[in-house]
C-alpha positions as semicolon CSV with decimal commas, in nm:
position;residue;x (nm);y (nm);z (nm)
1;M;13,515;15,337;5,687
2;S;13,462;15,026;5,876
3;A;13,455;14,975;6,246
4;P;13,740;14,858;6,416
5;A;13,757;14,485;6,472
6;E;13,710;14,515;6,852
7;E;13,387;14,714;6,787
8;R;13,259;14,464;6,552
9;A;13,338;14,161;6,774
10;E;13,130;14,352;7,061
11;E;12,844;14,424;6,836
12;I;12,809;14,046;6,720
13;T;12,837;13,943;7,078
14;V;12,543;14,163;7,178
15;V;12,343;14,032;6,907
16;D;12,423;13,674;7,008
17;I;12,350;13,753;7,368
18;R;11,998;13,866;7,254
19;E;11,912;13,576;7,036
20;E;12,030;13,362;7,319
21;N;11,824;13,514;7,581
22;L;11,546;13,504;7,354
23;R;11,575;13,142;7,301
24;F;11,615;13,070;7,649
25;V;11,322;13,253;7,757
26;F;11,114;13,102;7,497
27;K;11,200;12,733;7,621
28;K;11,143;12,829;7,965
29;T;10,797;12,962;7,889
30;I;10,732;12,625;7,708
31;V;10,852;12,433;8,020
32;D;10,664;12,655;8,280
33;A;10,322;12,627;8,068
34;L;10,377;12,231;8,047
35;T;10,446;12,194;8,421
36;A;10,147;12,379;8,512
37;E;9,955;12,141;8,254
38;I;10,101;11,858;8,369
39;K;10,014;11,918;8,727
40;K;9,645;11,946;8,626
41;D;9,685;11,654;8,415
42;R;9,834;11,418;8,684
43;E;9,525;11,513;8,897
44;E;9,290;11,398;8,642
45;H;9,468;11,107;8,472
46;I;9,494;10,926;8,780
47;K;9,122;10,872;8,820
48;P;9,065;10,649;8,540
49;L;9,385;10,456;8,663
50;L;9,211;10,419;9,002
51;E;8,906;10,294;8,852
52;E;9,061;10,016;8,629
53;W;9,294;9,925;8,962
54;R;8,971;9,885;9,192
55;R;8,812;9,679;8,897
56;S;9,081;9,454;8,803
57;G;9,348;9,519;9,055
58;N;9,606;9,611;8,768
59;K;9,845;9,852;8,858
60;S;10,060;9,893;8,534
61;F;9,952;10,002;8,212
62;S;10,173;9,967;7,888
63;V;10,212;10,292;7,669
64;A;10,268;10,236;7,267
65;L;10,273;10,462;6,967
66;P;9,994;10,405;6,708
67;D;10,230;10,169;6,510
68;G;10,261;9,944;6,812
69;T;10,602;10,049;6,921
70;K;10,648;10,023;7,289
71;I;10,729;10,349;7,485
72;G;10,701;10,245;7,838
73;Q;10,437;10,210;8,102
74;V;10,258;10,412;8,346
75;S;10,227;10,233;8,711
76;L;10,026;10,338;9,001
77;T;10,241;10,356;9,305
78;E;10,108;10,134;9,584
79;G;10,157;10,158;9,943
80;K;10,214;9,863;10,173
81;D;10,021;9,736;10,484
82;A;10,159;9,800;10,812
83;T;10,164;9,689;11,158
84;V;10,148;9,966;11,408
85;I;10,167;10,020;11,769
86;A;9,824;10,215;11,840
87;D;9,844;10,239;12,222
88;D;10,197;10,236;12,368
89;T;10,101;10,176;12,727
90;A;9,874;9,883;12,664
91;F;10,132;9,721;12,433
92;F;10,407;9,778;12,701
93;M;10,180;9,649;12,985
94;W;10,099;9,313;12,759
95;M;10,476;9,278;12,679
96;K;10,610;9,321;13,029
97;K;10,388;9,047;13,160
98;N;10,411;8,794;12,836
99;H;10,764;8,892;12,694
100;P;10,976;9,029;12,964
101;E;11,278;8,961;12,770
102;E;11,195;9,234;12,514
103;I;11,190;9,509;12,797
104;E;11,471;9,732;12,824
105;T;11,570;9,989;13,076
106;V;11,664;10,343;12,902
107;V;11,917;10,555;13,136
108;V;11,892;10,922;13,067
109;P;12,217;11,080;13,175
110;E;12,200;11,383;13,388
111;K;12,235;11,720;13,230
112;V;11,986;11,990;13,356
113;V;11,776;11,747;13,575
114;P;11,899;11,446;13,781
115;A;11,972;11,129;13,599
116;T;11,669;10,884;13,538
117;S;11,557;10,591;13,368
118;Y;11,249;10,437;13,232
119;E;11,123;10,096;13,077
120;Q;11,031;10,065;12,713
121;V;10,976;9,774;12,475
122;K;11,277;9,718;12,256
123;P;11,223;9,884;11,922
124;A;11,300;9,591;11,715
125;A;11,066;9,358;11,940
126;L;10,749;9,395;11,732
127;N;10,912;9,309;11,413
128;R;11,076;9,013;11,542
129;L;10,751;8,881;11,705
130;L;10,571;8,936;11,386
131;E;10,814;8,710;11,207
132;E;10,816;8,446;11,508
133;E;10,493;8,461;11,685
134;F;10,243;8,687;11,622
135;I;9,972;8,646;11,330
136;Q;9,769;8,879;11,157
137;A;9,385;8,846;11,178
138;G;9,214;9,099;10,984
139;D;9,301;9,428;11,137
140;Q;9,413;9,255;11,465
141;I;9,741;9,089;11,563
142;I;9,699;8,769;11,788
143;T;9,929;8,502;11,917
144;K;9,983;8,162;11,794
145;D;9,702;8,075;12,077
146;G;9,461;8,337;11,936
147;E;9,500;8,580;12,212
148;P;9,482;8,941;12,082
149;V;9,776;9,154;12,111
150;P;9,666;9,485;12,259
151;G;9,773;9,823;12,143
152;V;9,874;9,679;11,829
153;E;9,678;9,729;11,481
154;H;9,734;9,623;11,130
155;L;9,650;9,876;10,876
156;K;9,564;9,800;10,514
157;A;9,742;10,017;10,272
158;P;9,549;10,305;10,128
159;E;9,454;10,338;9,757
160;P;9,758;10,477;9,535
161;S;9,758;10,854;9,516
162;Q;10,058;10,878;9,288
163;F;10,172;10,708;8,958
164;S;10,494;10,699;8,780
165;V;10,614;10,685;8,406
166;T;10,892;10,455;8,314
167;Y;11,047;10,433;7,957
168;A;11,114;10,109;7,752
169;G;11,488;10,000;7,797
170;T;11,742;9,876;8,029
171;K;12,003;10,114;7,998
172;A;12,001;10,511;8,001
173;A;12,084;10,520;7,636
174;D;11,802;10,270;7,541
175;K;11,546;10,516;7,743
176;D;11,687;10,792;7,544
177;K;11,638;10,645;7,218
178;T;11,248;10,559;7,332
179;K;11,203;10,944;7,440
180;Q;11,335;11,028;7,068
181;K;11,088;10,797;6,899
182;L;10,805;10,971;7,078
183;F;10,967;11,310;6,970
184;A;10,962;11,175;6,609
185;A;10,599;11,051;6,637
186;Y;10,501;11,399;6,742
187;R;10,698;11,573;6,476
188;N;10,554;11,356;6,233
189;G;10,200;11,400;6,307
190;D;10,139;11,068;6,446
191;L;9,997;11,189;6,777
192;A;9,773;11,460;6,610
193;H;9,466;11,266;6,728
194;L;9,571;11,335;7,094
195;N;9,464;11,635;7,296
196;L;9,814;11,772;7,394
197;G;9,715;12,087;7,567
198;S;9,774;12,435;7,474
199;A;10,144;12,475;7,543
200;L;10,275;12,239;7,249
201;P;10,185;12,336;6,895
202;Q;9,936;12,114;6,741
203;I;10,083;11,907;6,443
204;E;9,858;11,767;6,172
205;G;9,892;11,415;6,074
């Protein structure tokens, strides 16, 4: 005698849940393993990129399948030079003497302590003068007359410490198609010559 329909439905549901749990855990295990590998790979992969960047100044590198299909590019993330105030007091005293119009008074309202005030260089003053008057000379900032501006330094951007991956295509749908081409190349064994680590099964070409 067969079980009632309600019992059969419950039994099927339990089996489905078990399979779905196994499916999810398997995929998560692969993702976790790949995440660990990618973290280590990033630390190693940036080394040859930096060597080529130092040699040629090239920061972007094209990525293509063995048949020449463009997949995207790997790009070093370059920082930017920056002019910073290294000595607030020295810069303030020079600005007060040479550009008093760039000095403002800040009033601190009375709360726990009595009201007070202090002077400071206007926050936008340095950027404004860099555009209009100051000149970069190596790691120094000087005026148009050649006078060094005390308390200010120009810092060169540090070497890149990261890189990014972009996929070929201008729209999201195009980028998805590019990724599918990469997956297809893997399934077809076109990437069998690459060391893909231990998280992914190696498919022979």
